[in-house]
Short mmCIF file of C-alpha atoms in Angstrom, two decimals:
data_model
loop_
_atom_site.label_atom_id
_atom_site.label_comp_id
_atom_site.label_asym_id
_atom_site.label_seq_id
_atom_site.Cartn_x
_atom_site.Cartn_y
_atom_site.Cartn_z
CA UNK F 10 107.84 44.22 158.37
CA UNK F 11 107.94 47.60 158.91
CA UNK F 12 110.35 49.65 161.13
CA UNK F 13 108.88 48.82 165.17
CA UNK F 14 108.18 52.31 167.18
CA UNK F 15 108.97 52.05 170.80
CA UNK F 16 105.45 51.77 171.94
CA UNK F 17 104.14 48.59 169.59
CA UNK F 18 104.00 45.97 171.85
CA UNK F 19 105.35 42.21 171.36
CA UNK F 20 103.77 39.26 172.70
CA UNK F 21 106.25 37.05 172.69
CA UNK F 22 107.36 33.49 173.39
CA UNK F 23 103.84 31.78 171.82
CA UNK F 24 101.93 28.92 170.70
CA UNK F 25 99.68 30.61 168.31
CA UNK F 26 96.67 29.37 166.95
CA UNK F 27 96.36 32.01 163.77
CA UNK F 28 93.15 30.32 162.20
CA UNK F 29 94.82 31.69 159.63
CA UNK F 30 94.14 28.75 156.64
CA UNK F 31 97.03 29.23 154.89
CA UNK F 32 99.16 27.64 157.40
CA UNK F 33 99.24 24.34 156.81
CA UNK F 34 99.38 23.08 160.24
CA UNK F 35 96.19 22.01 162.45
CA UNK F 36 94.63 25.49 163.52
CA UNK F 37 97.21 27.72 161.37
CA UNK F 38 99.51 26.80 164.75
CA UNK F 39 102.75 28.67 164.61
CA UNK F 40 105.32 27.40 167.01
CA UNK F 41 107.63 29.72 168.95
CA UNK F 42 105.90 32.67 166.87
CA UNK F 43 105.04 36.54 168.36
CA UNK F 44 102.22 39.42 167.69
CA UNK F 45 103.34 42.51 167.19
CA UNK F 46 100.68 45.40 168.19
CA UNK F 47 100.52 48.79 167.01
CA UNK F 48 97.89 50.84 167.16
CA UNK F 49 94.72 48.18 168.60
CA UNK F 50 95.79 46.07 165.19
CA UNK F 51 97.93 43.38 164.52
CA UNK F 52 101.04 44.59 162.81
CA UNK F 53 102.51 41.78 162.33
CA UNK F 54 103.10 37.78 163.23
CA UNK F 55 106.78 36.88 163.34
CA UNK F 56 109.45 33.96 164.65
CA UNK F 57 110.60 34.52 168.24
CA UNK F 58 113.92 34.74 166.08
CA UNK F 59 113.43 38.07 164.54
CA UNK F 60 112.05 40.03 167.33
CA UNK F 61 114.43 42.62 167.63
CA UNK F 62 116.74 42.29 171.18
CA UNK F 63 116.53 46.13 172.19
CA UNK F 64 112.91 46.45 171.63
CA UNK F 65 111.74 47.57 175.16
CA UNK F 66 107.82 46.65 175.16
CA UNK F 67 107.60 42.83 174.77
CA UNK F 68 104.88 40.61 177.02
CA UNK F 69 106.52 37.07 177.58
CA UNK F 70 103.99 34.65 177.26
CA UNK F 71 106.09 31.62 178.28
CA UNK F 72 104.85 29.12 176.05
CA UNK F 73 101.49 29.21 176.41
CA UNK F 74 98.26 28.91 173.80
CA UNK F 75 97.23 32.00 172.02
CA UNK F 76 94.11 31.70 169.47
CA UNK F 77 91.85 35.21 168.13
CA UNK F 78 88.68 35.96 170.30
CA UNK F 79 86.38 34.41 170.08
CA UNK F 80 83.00 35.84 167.99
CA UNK F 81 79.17 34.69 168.98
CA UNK F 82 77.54 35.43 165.66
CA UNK F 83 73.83 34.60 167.03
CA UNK F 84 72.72 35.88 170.13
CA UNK F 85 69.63 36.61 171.95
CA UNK F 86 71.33 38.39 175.09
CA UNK F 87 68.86 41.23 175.41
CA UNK F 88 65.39 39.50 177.12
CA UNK F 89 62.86 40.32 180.43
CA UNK F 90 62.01 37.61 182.48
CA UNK F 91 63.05 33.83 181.82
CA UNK F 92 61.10 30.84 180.90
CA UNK F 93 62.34 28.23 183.41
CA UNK F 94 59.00 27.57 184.56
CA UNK F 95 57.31 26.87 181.21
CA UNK F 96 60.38 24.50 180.65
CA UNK F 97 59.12 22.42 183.73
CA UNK F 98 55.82 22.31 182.71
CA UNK F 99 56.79 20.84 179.40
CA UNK F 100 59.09 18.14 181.09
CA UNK F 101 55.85 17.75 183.04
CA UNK F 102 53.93 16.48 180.20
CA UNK F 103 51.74 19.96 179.78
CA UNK F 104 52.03 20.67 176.07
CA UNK F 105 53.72 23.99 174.04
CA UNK F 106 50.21 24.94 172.50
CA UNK F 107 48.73 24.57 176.13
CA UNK F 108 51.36 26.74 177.16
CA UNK F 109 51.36 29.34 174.57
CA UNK F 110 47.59 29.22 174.90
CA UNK F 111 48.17 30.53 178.81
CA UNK F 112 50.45 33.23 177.67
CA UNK F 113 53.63 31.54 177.43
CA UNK F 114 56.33 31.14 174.91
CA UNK F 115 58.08 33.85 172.98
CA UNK F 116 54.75 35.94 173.91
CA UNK F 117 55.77 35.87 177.67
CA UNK F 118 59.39 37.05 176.82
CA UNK F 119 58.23 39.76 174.65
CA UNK F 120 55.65 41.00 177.58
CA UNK F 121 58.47 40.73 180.04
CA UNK F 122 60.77 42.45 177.47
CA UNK F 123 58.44 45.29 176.84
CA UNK F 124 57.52 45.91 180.33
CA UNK F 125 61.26 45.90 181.79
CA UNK F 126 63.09 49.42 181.86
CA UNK F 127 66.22 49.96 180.12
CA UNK F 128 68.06 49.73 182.79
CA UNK F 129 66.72 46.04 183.87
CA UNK F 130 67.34 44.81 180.64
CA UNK F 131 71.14 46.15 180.80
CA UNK F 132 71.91 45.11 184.17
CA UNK F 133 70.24 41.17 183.43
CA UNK F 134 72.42 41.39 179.71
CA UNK F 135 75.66 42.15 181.45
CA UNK F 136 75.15 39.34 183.73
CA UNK F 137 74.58 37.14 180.58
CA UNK F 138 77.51 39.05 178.41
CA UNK F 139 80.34 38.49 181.10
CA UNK F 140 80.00 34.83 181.32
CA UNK F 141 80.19 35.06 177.40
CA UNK F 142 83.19 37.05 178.03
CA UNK F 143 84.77 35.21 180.63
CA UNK F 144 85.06 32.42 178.08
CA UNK F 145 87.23 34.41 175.73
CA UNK F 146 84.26 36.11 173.24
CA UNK F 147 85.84 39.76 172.16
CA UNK F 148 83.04 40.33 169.54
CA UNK F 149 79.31 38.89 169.22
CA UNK F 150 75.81 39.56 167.69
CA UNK F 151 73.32 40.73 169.69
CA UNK F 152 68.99 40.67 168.16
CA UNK F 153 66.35 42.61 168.82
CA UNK F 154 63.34 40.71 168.58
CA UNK F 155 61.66 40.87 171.86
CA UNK F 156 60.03 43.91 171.40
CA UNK F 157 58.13 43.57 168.12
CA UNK F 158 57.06 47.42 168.94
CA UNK F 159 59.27 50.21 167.37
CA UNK F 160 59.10 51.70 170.61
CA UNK F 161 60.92 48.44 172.92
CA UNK F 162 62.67 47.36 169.26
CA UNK F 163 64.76 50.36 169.96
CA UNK F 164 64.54 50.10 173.85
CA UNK F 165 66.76 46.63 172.80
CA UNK F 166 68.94 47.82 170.63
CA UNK F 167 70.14 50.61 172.82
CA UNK F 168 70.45 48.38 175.47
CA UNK F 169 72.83 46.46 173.03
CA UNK F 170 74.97 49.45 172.22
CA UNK F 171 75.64 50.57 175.93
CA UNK F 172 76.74 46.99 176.52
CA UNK F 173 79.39 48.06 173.45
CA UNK F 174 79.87 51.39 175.08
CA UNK F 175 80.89 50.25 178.50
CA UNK F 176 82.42 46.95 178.31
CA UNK F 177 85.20 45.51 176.77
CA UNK F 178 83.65 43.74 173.60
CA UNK F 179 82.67 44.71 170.06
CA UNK F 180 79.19 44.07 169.43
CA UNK F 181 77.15 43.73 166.01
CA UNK F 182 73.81 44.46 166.57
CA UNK F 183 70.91 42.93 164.11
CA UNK F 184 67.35 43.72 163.96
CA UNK F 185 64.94 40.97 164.18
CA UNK F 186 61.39 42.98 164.38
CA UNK F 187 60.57 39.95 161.82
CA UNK F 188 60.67 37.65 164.87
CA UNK F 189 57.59 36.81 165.29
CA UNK F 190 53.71 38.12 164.92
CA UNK F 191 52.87 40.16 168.28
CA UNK F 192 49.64 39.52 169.86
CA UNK F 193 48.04 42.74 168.24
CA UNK F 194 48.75 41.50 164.97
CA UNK F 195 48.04 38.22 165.44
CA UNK F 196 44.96 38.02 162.79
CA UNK F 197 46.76 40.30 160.46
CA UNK F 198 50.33 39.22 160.51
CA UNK F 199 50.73 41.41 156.77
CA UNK F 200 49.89 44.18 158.53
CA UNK F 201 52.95 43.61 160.74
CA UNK F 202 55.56 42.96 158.01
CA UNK F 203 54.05 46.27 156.34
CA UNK F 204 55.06 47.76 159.91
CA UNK F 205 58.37 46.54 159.99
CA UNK F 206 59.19 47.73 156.61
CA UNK F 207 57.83 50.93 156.17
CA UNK F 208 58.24 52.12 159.98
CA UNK F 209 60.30 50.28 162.81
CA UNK F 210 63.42 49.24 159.99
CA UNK F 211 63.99 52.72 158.43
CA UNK F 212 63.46 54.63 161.59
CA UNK F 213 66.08 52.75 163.56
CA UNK F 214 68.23 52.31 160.57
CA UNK F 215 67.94 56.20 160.18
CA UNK F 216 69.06 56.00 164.09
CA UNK F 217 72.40 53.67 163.66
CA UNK F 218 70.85 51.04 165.97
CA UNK F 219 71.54 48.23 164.10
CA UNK F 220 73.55 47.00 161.09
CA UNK F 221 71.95 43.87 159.68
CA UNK F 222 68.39 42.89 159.44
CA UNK F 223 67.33 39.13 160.35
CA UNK F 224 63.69 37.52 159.29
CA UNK F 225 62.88 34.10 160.85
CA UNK F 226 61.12 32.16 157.90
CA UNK F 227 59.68 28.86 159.26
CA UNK F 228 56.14 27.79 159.53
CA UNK F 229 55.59 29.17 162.83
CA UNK F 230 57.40 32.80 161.36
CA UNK F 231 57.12 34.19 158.58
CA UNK F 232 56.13 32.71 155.05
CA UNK F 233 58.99 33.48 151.90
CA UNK F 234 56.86 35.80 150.83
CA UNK F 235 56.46 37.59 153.88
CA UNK F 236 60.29 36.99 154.50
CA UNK F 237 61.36 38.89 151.13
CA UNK F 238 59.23 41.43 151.64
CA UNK F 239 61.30 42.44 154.64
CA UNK F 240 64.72 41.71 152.66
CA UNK F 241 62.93 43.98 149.71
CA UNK F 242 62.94 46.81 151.94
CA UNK F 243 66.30 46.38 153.60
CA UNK F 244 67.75 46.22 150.09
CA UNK F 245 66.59 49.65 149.00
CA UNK F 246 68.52 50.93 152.40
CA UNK F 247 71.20 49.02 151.71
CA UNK F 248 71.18 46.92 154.77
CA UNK F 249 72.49 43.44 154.54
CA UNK F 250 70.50 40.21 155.45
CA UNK F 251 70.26 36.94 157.26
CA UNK F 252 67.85 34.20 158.19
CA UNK F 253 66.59 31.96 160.54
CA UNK F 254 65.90 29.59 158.10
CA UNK F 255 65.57 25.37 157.55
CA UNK F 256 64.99 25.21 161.20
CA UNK F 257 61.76 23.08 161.40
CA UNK F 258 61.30 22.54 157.81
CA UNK F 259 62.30 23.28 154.21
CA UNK F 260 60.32 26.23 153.04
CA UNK F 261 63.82 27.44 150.84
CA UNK F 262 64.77 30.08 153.22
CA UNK F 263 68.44 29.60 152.82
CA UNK F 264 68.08 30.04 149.03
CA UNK F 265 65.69 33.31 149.50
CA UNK F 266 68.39 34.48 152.12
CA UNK F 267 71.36 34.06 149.42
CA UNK F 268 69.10 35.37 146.70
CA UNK F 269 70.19 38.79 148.48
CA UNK F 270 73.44 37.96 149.03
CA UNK F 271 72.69 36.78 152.92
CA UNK F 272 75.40 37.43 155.49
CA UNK F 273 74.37 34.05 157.38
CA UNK F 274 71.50 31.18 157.01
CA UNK F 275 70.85 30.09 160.23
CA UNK F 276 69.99 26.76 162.52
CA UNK F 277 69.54 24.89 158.85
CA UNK F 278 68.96 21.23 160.35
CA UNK F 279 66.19 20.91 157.31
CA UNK F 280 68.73 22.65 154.29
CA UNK F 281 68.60 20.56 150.96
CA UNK F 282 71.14 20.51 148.40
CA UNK F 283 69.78 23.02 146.34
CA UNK F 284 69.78 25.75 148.99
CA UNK F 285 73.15 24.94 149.93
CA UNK F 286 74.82 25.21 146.76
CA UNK F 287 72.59 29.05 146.56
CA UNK F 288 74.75 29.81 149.70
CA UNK F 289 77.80 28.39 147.83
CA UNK F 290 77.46 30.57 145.00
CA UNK F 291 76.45 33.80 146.53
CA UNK F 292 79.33 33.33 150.28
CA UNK F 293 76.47 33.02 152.36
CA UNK F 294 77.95 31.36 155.67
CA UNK F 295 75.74 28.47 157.04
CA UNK F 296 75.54 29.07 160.90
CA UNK F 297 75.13 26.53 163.24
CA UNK F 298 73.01 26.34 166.58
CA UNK F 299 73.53 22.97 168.07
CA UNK F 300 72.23 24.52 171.47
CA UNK F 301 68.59 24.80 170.05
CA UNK F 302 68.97 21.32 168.72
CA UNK F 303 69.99 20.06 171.99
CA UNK F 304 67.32 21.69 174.17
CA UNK F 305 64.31 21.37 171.73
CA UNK F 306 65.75 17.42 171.16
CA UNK F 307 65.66 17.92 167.27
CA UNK F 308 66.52 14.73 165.30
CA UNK F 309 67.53 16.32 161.57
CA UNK F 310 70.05 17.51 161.62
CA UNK F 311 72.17 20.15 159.22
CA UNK F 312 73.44 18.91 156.54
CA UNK F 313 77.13 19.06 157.31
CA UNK F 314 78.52 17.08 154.92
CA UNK F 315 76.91 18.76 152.09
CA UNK F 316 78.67 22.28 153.68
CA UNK F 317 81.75 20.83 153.61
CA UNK F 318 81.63 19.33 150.05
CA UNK F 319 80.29 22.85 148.56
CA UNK F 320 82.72 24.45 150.39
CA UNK F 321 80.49 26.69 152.46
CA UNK F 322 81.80 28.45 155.24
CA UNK F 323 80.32 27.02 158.78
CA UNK F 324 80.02 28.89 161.73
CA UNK F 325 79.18 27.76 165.35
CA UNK F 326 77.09 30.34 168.11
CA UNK F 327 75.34 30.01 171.18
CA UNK F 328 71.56 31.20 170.15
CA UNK F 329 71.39 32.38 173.69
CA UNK F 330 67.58 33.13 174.38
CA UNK F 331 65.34 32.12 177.01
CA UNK F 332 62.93 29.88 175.07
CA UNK F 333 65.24 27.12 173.03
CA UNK F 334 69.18 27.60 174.13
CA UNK F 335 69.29 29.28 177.72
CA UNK F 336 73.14 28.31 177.27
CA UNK F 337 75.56 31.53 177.54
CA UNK F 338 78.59 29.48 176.78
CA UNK F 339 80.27 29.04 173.07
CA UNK F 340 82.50 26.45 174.58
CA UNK F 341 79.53 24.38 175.09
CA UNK F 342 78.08 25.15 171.75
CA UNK F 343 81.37 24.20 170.23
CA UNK F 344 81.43 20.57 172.16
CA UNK F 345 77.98 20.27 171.12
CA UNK F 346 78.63 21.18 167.48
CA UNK F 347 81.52 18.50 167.17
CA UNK F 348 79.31 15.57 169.32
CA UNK F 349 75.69 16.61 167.86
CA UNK F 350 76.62 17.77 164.17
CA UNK F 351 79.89 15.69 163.65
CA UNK F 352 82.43 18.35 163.18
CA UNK F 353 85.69 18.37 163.90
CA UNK F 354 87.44 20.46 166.65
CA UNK F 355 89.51 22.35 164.04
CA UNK F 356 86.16 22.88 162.19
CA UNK F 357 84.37 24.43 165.77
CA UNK F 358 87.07 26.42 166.27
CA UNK F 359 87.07 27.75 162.65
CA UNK F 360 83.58 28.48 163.36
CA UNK F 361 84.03 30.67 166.29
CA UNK F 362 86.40 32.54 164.89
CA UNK F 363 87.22 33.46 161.35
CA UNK F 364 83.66 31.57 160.09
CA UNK F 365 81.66 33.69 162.62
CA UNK F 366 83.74 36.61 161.69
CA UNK F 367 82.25 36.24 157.83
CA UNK F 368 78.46 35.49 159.46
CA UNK F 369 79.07 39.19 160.94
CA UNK F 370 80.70 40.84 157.65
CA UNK F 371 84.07 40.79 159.36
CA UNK F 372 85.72 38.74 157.57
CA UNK F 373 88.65 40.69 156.44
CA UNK F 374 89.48 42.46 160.17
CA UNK F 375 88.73 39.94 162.76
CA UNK F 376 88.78 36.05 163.87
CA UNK F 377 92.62 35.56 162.79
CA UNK F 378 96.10 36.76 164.22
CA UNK F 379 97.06 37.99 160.78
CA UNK F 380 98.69 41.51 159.92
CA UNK F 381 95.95 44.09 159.73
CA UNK F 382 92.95 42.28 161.66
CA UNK F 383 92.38 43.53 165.06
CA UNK F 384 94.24 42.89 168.22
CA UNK F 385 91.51 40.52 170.10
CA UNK F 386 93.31 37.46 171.19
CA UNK F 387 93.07 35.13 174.46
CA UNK F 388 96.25 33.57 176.27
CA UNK F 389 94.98 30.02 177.43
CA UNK F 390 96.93 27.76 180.33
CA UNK F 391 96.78 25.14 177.61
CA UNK F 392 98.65 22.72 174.75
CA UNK F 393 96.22 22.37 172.47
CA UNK F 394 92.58 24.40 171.48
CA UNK F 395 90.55 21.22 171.52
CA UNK F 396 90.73 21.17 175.35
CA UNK F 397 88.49 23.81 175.22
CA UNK F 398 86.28 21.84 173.20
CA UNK F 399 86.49 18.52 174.53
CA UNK F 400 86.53 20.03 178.37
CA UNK F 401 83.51 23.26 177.79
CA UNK F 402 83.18 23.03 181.62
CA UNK F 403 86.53 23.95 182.62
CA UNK F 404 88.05 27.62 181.20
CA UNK F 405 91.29 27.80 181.20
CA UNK F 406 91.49 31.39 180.00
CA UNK F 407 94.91 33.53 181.27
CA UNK F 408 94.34 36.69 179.72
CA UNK F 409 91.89 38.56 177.62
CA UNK F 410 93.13 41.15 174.93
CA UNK F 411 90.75 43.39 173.29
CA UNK F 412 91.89 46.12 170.78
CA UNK F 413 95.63 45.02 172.05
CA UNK F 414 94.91 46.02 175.76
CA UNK F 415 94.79 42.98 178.53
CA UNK F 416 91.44 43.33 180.53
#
């Protein structure tokens, strides 16, 4: 290690959770272990031992859980209105084409979304983003997607960066223009995708708005073709890509997705064999939306074993939106993920952290207390991380660290 300056800071006297995987132990846990901080990064990870007795900036812990923050890698945070109403109606028998027919579905979110000011849309998403961050979440994904209009595309996304700006959290922002087929271009959805690539993508790229680009290929999106078109484009700007994909059916989204080198396939519950060994072979991670499957009451579900035996990376997110996962809470997503999906708590809480970190292209700096990843951590009041996951209704968060600061 190398020589400590007065002002790193120690946080001593630990459990930690490192997610690291080459730690043998359940959840890389290191007993009686400390961070050292320098710097908003992680200097180092060493025994209680061999922290140095004169060192005068040391936190004391006393014993108690420490695992990285935690990442949402899908999220939907930035929305107008809500669709509670259209939820009851459902529940009441009336059906989703009936619905949509009236003016509901994603169509009433993106009118509410396109008629809401900036300023609404921040002050409803900070509501949404603190629970999120109450819970432990340092880092998450925020879409566009609501808009489907260059002009309240970018109204979204720099919603999503002054939620960066002036809170706490890191936020990766993706652009999902590729959403869906707005009412205008509803008998010429081509036209739209021919919008999306030749207009709304480059000109916010051009603007820094966003940093991946998401399609969502199903039978009620987009078609392949349609899909790679979009992925065609980002290519040439050198954006990287992910998918909704395998959500309703098989339509080999997954394998399109790793065809150019995907960050993330998404919700998955119809992925074959064939697509996942694509994402094997080109590190695309699979992530998982159990919250969806829960609130649409899906019966397929992703093919988790499969993952596993390929070796593909699984990560675990909320899908908060207002339409199919109104849940702002990734320690319900992780209970659902381990009691829906069959994973195991170690496996949720890999995919909150260092799995979700690869969905977002942060691997290598964030979702493990390692040397040289970033200083977001949470202290918990607890033994063990799968009372998180066993408990999701009670938090039993101590203290929030973000860039090595407690907030």
């Amino acid at each position: 290690m190398q020589q400590l300056h007065p002002d790193d800071v120690i946080w001593r006297n630990a459990r930690l959770a490192t997610m690291d995987p080459h730690h043998s132990a359940p959840y890389g846990l290191l007993e009686q272990h400390a961070l050292v901080v320098r710097d908003r990064a992680i200097l180092a990870v060493i025994p209680e031992a061999d922290i140095p007795q004169e060192h005068p900036n040391c936190v004391d812990l006393q014993g108690r859980l420490v695992t990285p923050g935690l990442i949402d890698c899908h999220n939907h945070l930035v929305f107008g209105g809500d669709r509670a109403a259209e939820w009851e109606q459902r529940l009441n028998g009336v059906s989703y084409q009936t619905i949509s027919a009236r003016g509901g579905g994603i169509n009433a979110t993106v009118t509410a979304t396109r008629s809401s000011t900036p300023e609404t849309l921040l002050a409803l998403a900070r509501q949404r983003l603190l629970r999120l961050m109450n819970e432990g979440v340092t880092t998450l994904e925020i879409k566009s997607g609501y808009g489907l209009s260059a002009e309240s595309e970018e109204k979204m996304l720099d919603v999503a960066r002054k939620l960066g700006r002036d809170n706490p959290v890191e936020i990766s922002p993706t652009l999902l223009s590729a959403h869906a087929v707005p009412a205008e271009y509803r008998h010429d959805p081509d036209a739209y995708i021919t919008l999306v690539c030749d207009d709304i993508m480059p000109a916010l790229w051009r603007k820094g708005l966003f940093e991946a680009v998401d399609v969502f290929c199903e039978n009620v999106g987009f078609t392949p073709a349609q899909s790679e078109r979009v992925f065609k484009a980002a290519a040439r700007l050198g954006i990287p890509v992910k998918g909704h994909v395998e959500q309703l059916s098989n339509l080999g989204g997954a394998a399109l997705v790793s065809r150019y080198q995907g960050l993330s396939a998404d919700h998955i519950e119809y992925l074959d064999e064939a697509g996942v060994k694509a994402m094997a072979a080109s590190g695309t991670a699979a992530v998982l939306l159990p919250g969806a499957f829960y609130f649409l009451q899906e019966r397929q579900r992703p093919p988790v074993e499969l993952l596993r035996t390929h070796g593909v990376a699984m990560a675990v997110a909320t899908d908060y939106n207002p339409g199919t996962s109104p849940f702002a809470s990734l320690h319900l997503a992780m209970n659902m993920a381990c009691v829906q999906f069959g994973l195991t708590p170690e496996e949720a809480w890999a995919g909150v952290t260092r799995h979700a970190a690869r969905a977002l292209g942060r691997g290598k700096t964030h979702g493990q207390l390692k040397a040289g990843y970033v200083a977001d951590f949470i202290v918990w009041d607890a033994q063990s991380p799968v009372e998180m996951v066993y408990e999701p209704g009670r938090n039993p968060l101590y203290q929030r660290i973000f860039r090595g600061e407690a907030v």
